[in-house]
PDB file of N, CA and C in Angstrom:
ATOM      1  N   MET A 240     -18.328   8.500   6.552  1.00  0.00           N
ATOM      2  CA  MET A 240     -18.150   6.896   6.825  1.00  0.00           C
ATOM      3  C   MET A 240     -16.723   7.136   6.393  1.00  0.00           C
ATOM      4  N   SER A 241     -15.786   6.148   7.217  1.00  0.00           N
ATOM      5  CA  SER A 241     -14.456   5.999   6.657  1.00  0.00           C
ATOM      6  C   SER A 241     -14.294   4.803   5.528  1.00  0.00           C
ATOM      7  N   VAL A 242     -13.299   4.393   5.307  1.00  0.00           N
ATOM      8  CA  VAL A 242     -13.194   3.523   4.485  1.00  0.00           C
ATOM      9  C   VAL A 242     -12.850   2.408   4.795  1.00  0.00           C
ATOM     10  N   VAL A 243     -13.328   1.168   4.775  1.00  0.00           N
ATOM     11  CA  VAL A 243     -13.543  -0.142   5.402  1.00  0.00           C
ATOM     12  C   VAL A 243     -12.431  -1.303   4.748  1.00  0.00           C
ATOM     13  N   ASN A 244     -11.548  -1.693   5.372  1.00  0.00           N
ATOM     14  CA  ASN A 244     -10.344  -2.583   4.939  1.00  0.00           C
ATOM     15  C   ASN A 244     -11.112  -4.050   4.903  1.00  0.00           C
ATOM     16  N   ILE A 245     -11.408  -4.177   3.384  1.00  0.00           N
ATOM     17  CA  ILE A 245     -12.145  -5.610   3.385  1.00  0.00           C
ATOM     18  C   ILE A 245     -11.047  -6.842   3.044  1.00  0.00           C
ATOM     19  N   THR A 246     -11.561  -7.862   3.653  1.00  0.00           N
ATOM     20  CA  THR A 246     -10.427  -8.947   4.026  1.00  0.00           C
ATOM     21  C   THR A 246     -11.265 -10.390   3.533  1.00  0.00           C
ATOM     22  N   GLN A 247     -10.733 -11.352   3.609  1.00  0.00           N
ATOM     23  CA  GLN A 247     -11.969 -12.742   2.881  1.00  0.00           C
ATOM     24  C   GLN A 247     -12.543 -12.842   4.349  1.00  0.00           C
ATOM     25  N   VAL A 248     -12.365 -12.424   5.621  1.00  0.00           N
ATOM     26  CA  VAL A 248     -13.000 -12.677   7.127  1.00  0.00           C
ATOM     27  C   VAL A 248     -14.453 -12.058   6.906  1.00  0.00           C
ATOM     28  N   ASN A 249     -14.091 -10.634   6.765  1.00  0.00           N
ATOM     29  CA  ASN A 249     -15.283  -9.740   6.596  1.00  0.00           C
ATOM     30  C   ASN A 249     -16.044  -9.412   5.156  1.00  0.00           C
ATOM     31  N   PHE A 250     -15.556 -10.081   4.554  1.00  0.00           N
ATOM     32  CA  PHE A 250     -16.316  -9.415   3.048  1.00  0.00           C
ATOM     33  C   PHE A 250     -17.668 -10.124   3.098  1.00  0.00           C
ATOM     34  N   GLN A 251     -17.859 -10.927   3.607  1.00  0.00           N
ATOM     35  CA  GLN A 251     -19.611 -11.757   3.194  1.00  0.00           C
ATOM     36  C   GLN A 251     -20.333 -10.320   3.670  1.00  0.00           C
ATOM     37  N   GLU A 252     -19.901 -10.015   5.139  1.00  0.00           N
ATOM     38  CA  GLU A 252     -20.921  -9.022   5.835  1.00  0.00           C
ATOM     39  C   GLU A 252     -20.608  -7.792   5.435  1.00  0.00           C
ATOM     40  N   GLU A 253     -19.297  -7.150   5.153  1.00  0.00           N
ATOM     41  CA  GLU A 253     -19.296  -5.734   4.712  1.00  0.00           C
ATOM     42  C   GLU A 253     -19.680  -5.907   3.215  1.00  0.00           C
ATOM     43  N   VAL A 254     -19.286  -6.408   2.431  1.00  0.00           N
ATOM     44  CA  VAL A 254     -19.728  -6.373   0.959  1.00  0.00           C
ATOM     45  C   VAL A 254     -20.969  -7.032   0.542  1.00  0.00           C
ATOM     46  N   LEU A 255     -21.189  -8.475   0.865  1.00  0.00           N
ATOM     47  CA  LEU A 255     -22.128  -9.087  -0.395  1.00  0.00           C
ATOM     48  C   LEU A 255     -23.519  -8.818   1.106  1.00  0.00           C
ATOM     49  N   LYS A 256     -23.378  -8.529   2.438  1.00  0.00           N
ATOM     50  CA  LYS A 256     -24.535  -8.054   3.129  1.00  0.00           C
ATOM     51  C   LYS A 256     -24.899  -6.653   3.073  1.00  0.00           C
ATOM     52  N   ALA A 257     -24.105  -5.941   2.144  1.00  0.00           N
ATOM     53  CA  ALA A 257     -24.292  -4.455   2.634  1.00  0.00           C
ATOM     54  C   ALA A 257     -25.589  -3.599   2.206  1.00  0.00           C
ATOM     55  N   ASP A 258     -26.020  -2.931   3.169  1.00  0.00           N
ATOM     56  CA  ASP A 258     -27.715  -2.117   2.479  1.00  0.00           C
ATOM     57  C   ASP A 258     -27.606  -1.118   1.791  1.00  0.00           C
ATOM     58  N   ARG A 259     -26.224  -0.972   1.025  1.00  0.00           N
ATOM     59  CA  ARG A 259     -26.080   0.185   0.365  1.00  0.00           C
ATOM     60  C   ARG A 259     -25.098  -0.267  -0.746  1.00  0.00           C
ATOM     61  N   PRO A 260     -24.822   0.624  -1.934  1.00  0.00           N
ATOM     62  CA  PRO A 260     -23.860   0.283  -3.068  1.00  0.00           C
ATOM     63  C   PRO A 260     -22.573   0.524  -2.325  1.00  0.00           C
ATOM     64  N   VAL A 261     -21.742  -0.785  -2.777  1.00  0.00           N
ATOM     65  CA  VAL A 261     -20.474  -0.789  -2.044  1.00  0.00           C
ATOM     66  C   VAL A 261     -19.162  -0.217  -3.407  1.00  0.00           C
ATOM     67  N   LEU A 262     -18.281   0.334  -3.321  1.00  0.00           N
ATOM     68  CA  LEU A 262     -17.023   0.767  -4.070  1.00  0.00           C
ATOM     69  C   LEU A 262     -15.988   0.100  -3.521  1.00  0.00           C
ATOM     70  N   LEU A 263     -15.815  -0.830  -4.052  1.00  0.00           N
ATOM     71  CA  LEU A 263     -14.106  -1.537  -3.937  1.00  0.00           C
ATOM     72  C   LEU A 263     -13.132  -1.036  -4.573  1.00  0.00           C
ATOM     73  N   ASP A 264     -11.745  -0.481  -3.859  1.00  0.00           N
ATOM     74  CA  ASP A 264     -10.794  -0.035  -4.604  1.00  0.00           C
ATOM     75  C   ASP A 264      -9.586  -1.695  -4.291  1.00  0.00           C
ATOM     76  N   PHE A 265      -9.530  -2.235  -5.150  1.00  0.00           N
ATOM     77  CA  PHE A 265      -8.379  -3.201  -5.156  1.00  0.00           C
ATOM     78  C   PHE A 265      -7.079  -2.426  -5.557  1.00  0.00           C
ATOM     79  N   TRP A 266      -5.989  -2.552  -4.630  1.00  0.00           N
ATOM     80  CA  TRP A 266      -4.713  -1.662  -4.549  1.00  0.00           C
ATOM     81  C   TRP A 266      -3.871  -2.594  -3.775  1.00  0.00           C
ATOM     82  N   ALA A 267      -2.162  -1.878  -3.862  1.00  0.00           N
ATOM     83  CA  ALA A 267      -1.032  -2.479  -3.312  1.00  0.00           C
ATOM     84  C   ALA A 267      -0.248  -1.328  -2.960  1.00  0.00           C
ATOM     85  N   SER A 268       0.502  -1.334  -2.119  1.00  0.00           N
ATOM     86  CA  SER A 268       0.905  -0.565  -1.329  1.00  0.00           C
ATOM     87  C   SER A 268       2.473   0.241  -2.437  1.00  0.00           C
ATOM     88  N   TRP A 269       2.854  -0.717  -3.260  1.00  0.00           N
ATOM     89  CA  TRP A 269       3.777  -0.435  -4.229  1.00  0.00           C
ATOM     90  C   TRP A 269       3.129   0.386  -5.709  1.00  0.00           C
ATOM     91  N   CYS A 270       2.038   0.317  -5.778  1.00  0.00           N
ATOM     92  CA  CYS A 270       1.456   0.862  -6.949  1.00  0.00           C
ATOM     93  C   CYS A 270       1.057   2.060  -6.988  1.00  0.00           C
ATOM     94  N   GLY A 271       2.169   2.898  -7.857  1.00  0.00           N
ATOM     95  CA  GLY A 271       1.876   4.653  -7.862  1.00  0.00           C
ATOM     96  C   GLY A 271       0.237   4.894  -8.376  1.00  0.00           C
ATOM     97  N   PRO A 272      -0.541   4.300  -9.169  1.00  0.00           N
ATOM     98  CA  PRO A 272      -1.511   4.859  -9.384  1.00  0.00           C
ATOM     99  C   PRO A 272      -2.071   4.844  -8.562  1.00  0.00           C
ATOM    100  N   CYS A 273      -2.256   3.559  -7.711  1.00  0.00           N
ATOM    101  CA  CYS A 273      -2.976   3.492  -6.297  1.00  0.00           C
ATOM    102  C   CYS A 273      -2.963   4.401  -5.447  1.00  0.00           C
ATOM    103  N   ARG A 274      -1.904   4.754  -5.053  1.00  0.00           N
ATOM    104  CA  ARG A 274      -1.516   6.145  -4.195  1.00  0.00           C
ATOM    105  C   ARG A 274      -2.613   7.218  -4.615  1.00  0.00           C
ATOM    106  N   MET A 275      -2.250   7.703  -6.184  1.00  0.00           N
ATOM    107  CA  MET A 275      -3.263   8.811  -6.832  1.00  0.00           C
ATOM    108  C   MET A 275      -4.590   8.790  -6.267  1.00  0.00           C
ATOM    109  N   VAL A 276      -5.026   7.500  -6.405  1.00  0.00           N
ATOM    110  CA  VAL A 276      -6.526   7.184  -6.472  1.00  0.00           C
ATOM    111  C   VAL A 276      -7.124   7.129  -4.757  1.00  0.00           C
ATOM    112  N   ALA A 277      -6.264   6.639  -4.068  1.00  0.00           N
ATOM    113  CA  ALA A 277      -6.540   6.327  -2.719  1.00  0.00           C
ATOM    114  C   ALA A 277      -7.241   7.752  -2.289  1.00  0.00           C
ATOM    115  N   PRO A 278      -6.671   9.230  -1.979  1.00  0.00           N
ATOM    116  CA  PRO A 278      -7.000  10.348  -1.732  1.00  0.00           C
ATOM    117  C   PRO A 278      -8.402  10.679  -1.961  1.00  0.00           C
ATOM    118  N   VAL A 279      -8.873  10.307  -3.329  1.00  0.00           N
ATOM    119  CA  VAL A 279     -10.286  10.359  -3.961  1.00  0.00           C
ATOM    120  C   VAL A 279     -11.420   9.653  -3.461  1.00  0.00           C
ATOM    121  N   VAL A 280     -10.614   8.459  -3.157  1.00  0.00           N
ATOM    122  CA  VAL A 280     -11.472   7.358  -2.575  1.00  0.00           C
ATOM    123  C   VAL A 280     -12.248   7.779  -1.215  1.00  0.00           C
ATOM    124  N   GLU A 281     -11.077   7.794  -0.603  1.00  0.00           N
ATOM    125  CA  GLU A 281     -11.470   8.466   0.849  1.00  0.00           C
ATOM    126  C   GLU A 281     -12.058   9.573   0.729  1.00  0.00           C
ATOM    127  N   GLU A 282     -12.032  10.450   0.156  1.00  0.00           N
ATOM    128  CA  GLU A 282     -12.821  11.690  -0.143  1.00  0.00           C
ATOM    129  C   GLU A 282     -14.465  11.154  -0.250  1.00  0.00           C
ATOM    130  N   ILE A 283     -14.316  10.154  -1.480  1.00  0.00           N
ATOM    131  CA  ILE A 283     -15.755   9.847  -1.711  1.00  0.00           C
ATOM    132  C   ILE A 283     -16.820   9.453  -0.568  1.00  0.00           C
ATOM    133  N   ALA A 284     -15.645   8.482   0.438  1.00  0.00           N
ATOM    134  CA  ALA A 284     -16.306   7.770   1.742  1.00  0.00           C
ATOM    135  C   ALA A 284     -16.720   8.997   2.539  1.00  0.00           C
ATOM    136  N   ALA A 285     -15.909   9.946   2.691  1.00  0.00           N
ATOM    137  CA  ALA A 285     -16.646  10.844   3.706  1.00  0.00           C
ATOM    138  C   ALA A 285     -17.544  11.864   3.129  1.00  0.00           C
ATOM    139  N   GLU A 286     -17.915  12.256   1.690  1.00  0.00           N
ATOM    140  CA  GLU A 286     -18.764  12.955   1.334  1.00  0.00           C
ATOM    141  C   GLU A 286     -19.752  12.247   1.151  1.00  0.00           C
ATOM    142  N   ARG A 287     -20.337  10.682   1.181  1.00  0.00           N
ATOM    143  CA  ARG A 287     -21.188   9.738   0.365  1.00  0.00           C
ATOM    144  C   ARG A 287     -21.609   8.881   1.659  1.00  0.00           C
ATOM    145  N   PRO A 288     -22.464   9.269   2.594  1.00  0.00           N
ATOM    146  CA  PRO A 288     -22.981   8.039   3.246  1.00  0.00           C
ATOM    147  C   PRO A 288     -23.629   7.060   2.769  1.00  0.00           C
ATOM    148  N   ASP A 289     -24.190   7.231   1.803  1.00  0.00           N
ATOM    149  CA  ASP A 289     -24.853   6.416   0.864  1.00  0.00           C
ATOM    150  C   ASP A 289     -24.206   5.364   0.262  1.00  0.00           C
ATOM    151  N   ILE A 290     -23.030   5.607   0.144  1.00  0.00           N
ATOM    152  CA  ILE A 290     -21.885   4.252  -0.113  1.00  0.00           C
ATOM    153  C   ILE A 290     -21.120   4.187   0.578  1.00  0.00           C
ATOM    154  N   LYS A 291     -20.948   2.647   0.511  1.00  0.00           N
ATOM    155  CA  LYS A 291     -19.750   1.813   1.168  1.00  0.00           C
ATOM    156  C   LYS A 291     -18.564   1.762   0.740  1.00  0.00           C
ATOM    157  N   VAL A 292     -17.483   2.349   1.231  1.00  0.00           N
ATOM    158  CA  VAL A 292     -16.007   2.260   0.638  1.00  0.00           C
ATOM    159  C   VAL A 292     -14.912   1.365   1.129  1.00  0.00           C
ATOM    160  N   GLY A 293     -14.829   0.086   0.441  1.00  0.00           N
ATOM    161  CA  GLY A 293     -13.879  -0.401   0.803  1.00  0.00           C
ATOM    162  C   GLY A 293     -12.721  -0.815   0.066  1.00  0.00           C
ATOM    163  N   LYS A 294     -11.276  -0.750   0.974  1.00  0.00           N
ATOM    164  CA  LYS A 294     -10.204  -1.157  -0.170  1.00  0.00           C
ATOM    165  C   LYS A 294      -9.752  -2.592   0.362  1.00  0.00           C
ATOM    166  N   VAL A 295      -9.230  -3.309  -0.663  1.00  0.00           N
ATOM    167  CA  VAL A 295      -8.744  -4.454  -0.756  1.00  0.00           C
ATOM    168  C   VAL A 295      -6.988  -4.579  -1.233  1.00  0.00           C
ATOM    169  N   ASN A 296      -6.608  -4.794  -0.455  1.00  0.00           N
ATOM    170  CA  ASN A 296      -4.721  -5.015  -0.562  1.00  0.00           C
ATOM    171  C   ASN A 296      -4.816  -6.238  -1.684  1.00  0.00           C
ATOM    172  N   VAL A 297      -4.623  -6.347  -2.709  1.00  0.00           N
ATOM    173  CA  VAL A 297      -4.463  -7.251  -3.911  1.00  0.00           C
ATOM    174  C   VAL A 297      -2.783  -8.291  -3.006  1.00  0.00           C
ATOM    175  N   ASP A 298      -2.062  -7.716  -2.661  1.00  0.00           N
ATOM    176  CA  ASP A 298      -0.930  -8.598  -1.724  1.00  0.00           C
ATOM    177  C   ASP A 298      -1.085  -9.431  -0.567  1.00  0.00           C
ATOM    178  N   GLU A 299      -2.472  -8.791  -0.025  1.00  0.00           N
ATOM    179  CA  GLU A 299      -2.674  -9.314   1.262  1.00  0.00           C
ATOM    180  C   GLU A 299      -3.963 -10.188   1.112  1.00  0.00           C
ATOM    181  N   GLN A 300      -4.680  -9.748   0.308  1.00  0.00           N
ATOM    182  CA  GLN A 300      -5.977 -10.570   0.129  1.00  0.00           C
ATOM    183  C   GLN A 300      -5.872 -11.113  -1.458  1.00  0.00           C
ATOM    184  N   PRO A 301      -5.060 -12.127  -2.092  1.00  0.00           N
ATOM    185  CA  PRO A 301      -5.005 -12.539  -3.264  1.00  0.00           C
ATOM    186  C   PRO A 301      -6.194 -13.178  -3.896  1.00  0.00           C
ATOM    187  N   GLU A 302      -6.745 -14.163  -2.789  1.00  0.00           N
ATOM    188  CA  GLU A 302      -8.106 -14.812  -3.404  1.00  0.00           C
ATOM    189  C   GLU A 302      -9.200 -13.961  -3.452  1.00  0.00           C
ATOM    190  N   LEU A 303      -9.207 -12.771  -2.848  1.00  0.00           N
ATOM    191  CA  LEU A 303     -10.516 -12.037  -3.500  1.00  0.00           C
ATOM    192  C   LEU A 303     -10.296 -11.246  -4.711  1.00  0.00           C
ATOM    193  N   ALA A 304      -9.039 -10.754  -4.953  1.00  0.00           N
ATOM    194  CA  ALA A 304      -8.379 -10.290  -6.491  1.00  0.00           C
ATOM    195  C   ALA A 304      -8.585 -11.085  -7.431  1.00  0.00           C
ATOM    196  N   GLY A 305      -8.264 -12.403  -7.009  1.00  0.00           N
ATOM    197  CA  GLY A 305      -8.689 -13.377  -8.163  1.00  0.00           C
ATOM    198  C   GLY A 305     -10.020 -13.762  -8.125  1.00  0.00           C
ATOM    199  N   ARG A 306     -11.002 -13.725  -6.953  1.00  0.00           N
ATOM    200  CA  ARG A 306     -12.050 -13.726  -7.347  1.00  0.00           C
ATOM    201  C   ARG A 306     -12.987 -12.700  -8.116  1.00  0.00           C
ATOM    202  N   PHE A 307     -12.679 -11.603  -8.457  1.00  0.00           N
ATOM    203  CA  PHE A 307     -12.942 -10.376  -9.058  1.00  0.00           C
ATOM    204  C   PHE A 307     -12.112 -10.583 -10.380  1.00  0.00           C
ATOM    205  N   GLY A 308     -11.271 -11.322 -10.593  1.00  0.00           N
ATOM    206  CA  GLY A 308     -10.554 -11.282 -11.969  1.00  0.00           C
ATOM    207  C   GLY A 308      -9.496 -10.384 -12.221  1.00  0.00           C
ATOM    208  N   VAL A 309      -8.812  -9.541 -10.930  1.00  0.00           N
ATOM    209  CA  VAL A 309      -7.939  -8.193 -10.972  1.00  0.00           C
ATOM    210  C   VAL A 309      -6.870  -9.178 -11.294  1.00  0.00           C
ATOM    211  N   MET A 310      -6.759  -8.082 -12.435  1.00  0.00           N
ATOM    212  CA  MET A 310      -5.362  -8.203 -13.031  1.00  0.00           C
ATOM    213  C   MET A 310      -4.229  -7.154 -13.269  1.00  0.00           C
ATOM    214  N   SER A 311      -5.147  -6.177 -13.059  1.00  0.00           N
ATOM    215  CA  SER A 311      -4.405  -4.918 -12.725  1.00  0.00           C
ATOM    216  C   SER A 311      -4.650  -3.755 -11.734  1.00  0.00           C
ATOM    217  N   ILE A 312      -4.212  -3.071 -11.668  1.00  0.00           N
ATOM    218  CA  ILE A 312      -4.630  -2.051 -10.199  1.00  0.00           C
ATOM    219  C   ILE A 312      -4.070  -0.751 -10.801  1.00  0.00           C
ATOM    220  N   PRO A 313      -5.001   0.444  -9.933  1.00  0.00           N
ATOM    221  CA  PRO A 313      -5.952   0.283  -9.508  1.00  0.00           C
ATOM    222  C   PRO A 313      -7.173  -0.678  -9.993  1.00  0.00           C
ATOM    223  N   ALA A 314      -8.029  -0.825  -9.478  1.00  0.00           N
ATOM    224  CA  ALA A 314      -9.302  -1.435 -10.016  1.00  0.00           C
ATOM    225  C   ALA A 314     -10.305  -1.337  -8.873  1.00  0.00           C
ATOM    226  N   LEU A 315     -11.172  -0.786  -9.791  1.00  0.00           N
ATOM    227  CA  LEU A 315     -12.359  -0.315  -8.886  1.00  0.00           C
ATOM    228  C   LEU A 315     -14.062  -1.001  -9.168  1.00  0.00           C
ATOM    229  N   VAL A 316     -14.572  -1.436  -8.378  1.00  0.00           N
ATOM    230  CA  VAL A 316     -15.477  -2.340  -8.357  1.00  0.00           C
ATOM    231  C   VAL A 316     -16.626  -2.217  -7.860  1.00  0.00           C
ATOM    232  N   VAL A 317     -17.969  -1.605  -8.337  1.00  0.00           N
ATOM    233  CA  VAL A 317     -19.225  -1.454  -7.538  1.00  0.00           C
ATOM    234  C   VAL A 317     -20.112  -2.313  -7.496  1.00  0.00           C
ATOM    235  N   MET A 318     -20.662  -2.807  -6.216  1.00  0.00           N
ATOM    236  CA  MET A 318     -21.334  -3.780  -5.889  1.00  0.00           C
ATOM    237  C   MET A 318     -22.706  -3.482  -5.549  1.00  0.00           C
ATOM    238  N   LYS A 319     -23.756  -4.034  -5.893  1.00  0.00           N
ATOM    239  CA  LYS A 319     -25.111  -3.468  -5.758  1.00  0.00           C
ATOM    240  C   LYS A 319     -25.872  -4.970  -5.120  1.00  0.00           C
ATOM    241  N   ASP A 320     -26.662  -4.913  -4.296  1.00  0.00           N
ATOM    242  CA  ASP A 320     -27.299  -6.298  -3.788  1.00  0.00           C
ATOM    243  C   ASP A 320     -26.250  -7.528  -4.056  1.00  0.00           C
ATOM    244  N   GLY A 321     -25.179  -7.661  -3.573  1.00  0.00           N
ATOM    245  CA  GLY A 321     -24.192  -8.691  -4.106  1.00  0.00           C
ATOM    246  C   GLY A 321     -23.606  -9.020  -5.204  1.00  0.00           C
ATOM    247  N   LYS A 322     -24.011  -8.158  -6.289  1.00  0.00           N
ATOM    248  CA  LYS A 322     -23.438  -8.264  -7.675  1.00  0.00           C
ATOM    249  C   LYS A 322     -22.625  -7.324  -8.052  1.00  0.00           C
ATOM    250  N   VAL A 323     -21.450  -7.317  -9.127  1.00  0.00           N
ATOM    251  CA  VAL A 323     -20.975  -6.746  -9.587  1.00  0.00           C
ATOM    252  C   VAL A 323     -21.855  -5.790 -10.713  1.00  0.00           C
ATOM    253  N   VAL A 324     -21.634  -4.392 -10.683  1.00  0.00           N
ATOM    254  CA  VAL A 324     -22.727  -3.452 -11.690  1.00  0.00           C
ATOM    255  C   VAL A 324     -21.739  -2.752 -12.315  1.00  0.00           C
ATOM    256  N   ASN A 325     -20.919  -2.395 -12.212  1.00  0.00           N
ATOM    257  CA  ASN A 325     -19.635  -1.394 -12.590  1.00  0.00           C
ATOM    258  C   ASN A 325     -17.903  -2.075 -12.526  1.00  0.00           C
ATOM    259  N   GLN A 326     -17.262  -1.691 -13.192  1.00  0.00           N
ATOM    260  CA  GLN A 326     -15.763  -1.880 -12.783  1.00  0.00           C
ATOM    261  C   GLN A 326     -14.813  -0.990 -13.561  1.00  0.00           C
ATOM    262  N   ALA A 327     -14.066  -0.399 -13.349  1.00  0.00           N
ATOM    263  CA  ALA A 327     -13.070   0.313 -13.915  1.00  0.00           C
ATOM    264  C   ALA A 327     -11.205  -0.371 -13.588  1.00  0.00           C
ATOM    265  N   VAL A 328     -10.376   0.043 -14.369  1.00  0.00           N
ATOM    266  CA  VAL A 328      -9.234  -0.499 -14.153  1.00  0.00           C
ATOM    267  C   VAL A 328      -8.533   1.044 -14.331  1.00  0.00           C
ATOM    268  N   GLY A 329      -7.461   1.153 -13.768  1.00  0.00           N
ATOM    269  CA  GLY A 329      -6.420   2.481 -13.736  1.00  0.00           C
ATOM    270  C   GLY A 329      -7.033   3.648 -13.092  1.00  0.00           C
ATOM    271  N   ALA A 330      -5.892   4.505 -12.417  1.00  0.00           N
ATOM    272  CA  ALA A 330      -6.272   5.517 -12.034  1.00  0.00           C
ATOM    273  C   ALA A 330      -7.053   6.680 -12.798  1.00  0.00           C
ATOM    274  N   ARG A 331      -8.380   7.233 -12.171  1.00  0.00           N
ATOM    275  CA  ARG A 331      -9.131   7.969 -12.778  1.00  0.00           C
ATOM    276  C   ARG A 331      -9.547   9.060 -11.904  1.00  0.00           C
ATOM    277  N   PRO A 332     -10.203  10.253 -12.465  1.00  0.00           N
ATOM    278  CA  PRO A 332     -10.458  11.229 -11.642  1.00  0.00           C
ATOM    279  C   PRO A 332     -11.886  11.140 -11.067  1.00  0.00           C
ATOM    280  N   LYS A 333     -11.974  12.063  -9.832  1.00  0.00           N
ATOM    281  CA  LYS A 333     -12.798  11.873  -9.061  1.00  0.00           C
ATOM    282  C   LYS A 333     -14.246  11.619  -9.627  1.00  0.00           C
ATOM    283  N   SER A 334     -14.666  12.624 -10.516  1.00  0.00           N
ATOM    284  CA  SER A 334     -15.657  12.960 -11.520  1.00  0.00           C
ATOM    285  C   SER A 334     -16.018  11.210 -12.288  1.00  0.00           C
ATOM    286  N   GLN A 335     -15.095  10.617 -12.551  1.00  0.00           N
ATOM    287  CA  GLN A 335     -15.197   9.401 -13.582  1.00  0.00           C
ATOM    288  C   GLN A 335     -15.508   8.245 -12.326  1.00  0.00           C
ATOM    289  N   ILE A 336     -15.088   8.536 -11.317  1.00  0.00           N
ATOM    290  CA  ILE A 336     -15.006   7.411 -10.487  1.00  0.00           C
ATOM    291  C   ILE A 336     -16.523   7.678  -9.617  1.00  0.00           C
ATOM    292  N   LEU A 337     -17.148   8.687  -9.526  1.00  0.00           N
ATOM    293  CA  LEU A 337     -18.376   9.067  -9.251  1.00  0.00           C
ATOM    294  C   LEU A 337     -19.522   8.341 -10.417  1.00  0.00           C
ATOM    295  N   ALA A 338     -18.980   8.497 -11.674  1.00  0.00           N
ATOM    296  CA  ALA A 338     -19.927   7.850 -12.638  1.00  0.00           C
ATOM    297  C   ALA A 338     -20.143   6.652 -12.689  1.00  0.00           C
ATOM    298  N   LEU A 339     -18.955   6.085 -12.032  1.00  0.00           N
ATOM    299  CA  LEU A 339     -19.283   4.431 -11.698  1.00  0.00           C
ATOM    300  C   LEU A 339     -20.321   4.540 -11.131  1.00  0.00           C
ATOM    301  N   LEU A 340     -20.722   5.078 -10.176  1.00  0.00           N
ATOM    302  CA  LEU A 340     -21.448   4.666  -8.988  1.00  0.00           C
ATOM    303  C   LEU A 340     -23.430   4.881  -9.599  1.00  0.00           C
TER     304      LEU A 340
END
């Protein structure tokens, strides 16, 4: 699976109605730690077809960032059945991101 760009428009369909857990990566292009996490998140998307991986650009989607209370990025949020089940802030190694799932 490839990473899905999540926006206000597709959030309901891609995240809330997802048939599997969703890993959301809240990021911005100017954020150094976000750029460190991005290849890891993309790797997880490629390796784990049982997980949907979405990226939320906080500059383009401030409403979604606010909805999740994102104050620092990168922020990773895991959702199952439309509910937040886990979250973490800051750059993390792949093992810690997988442990969130």
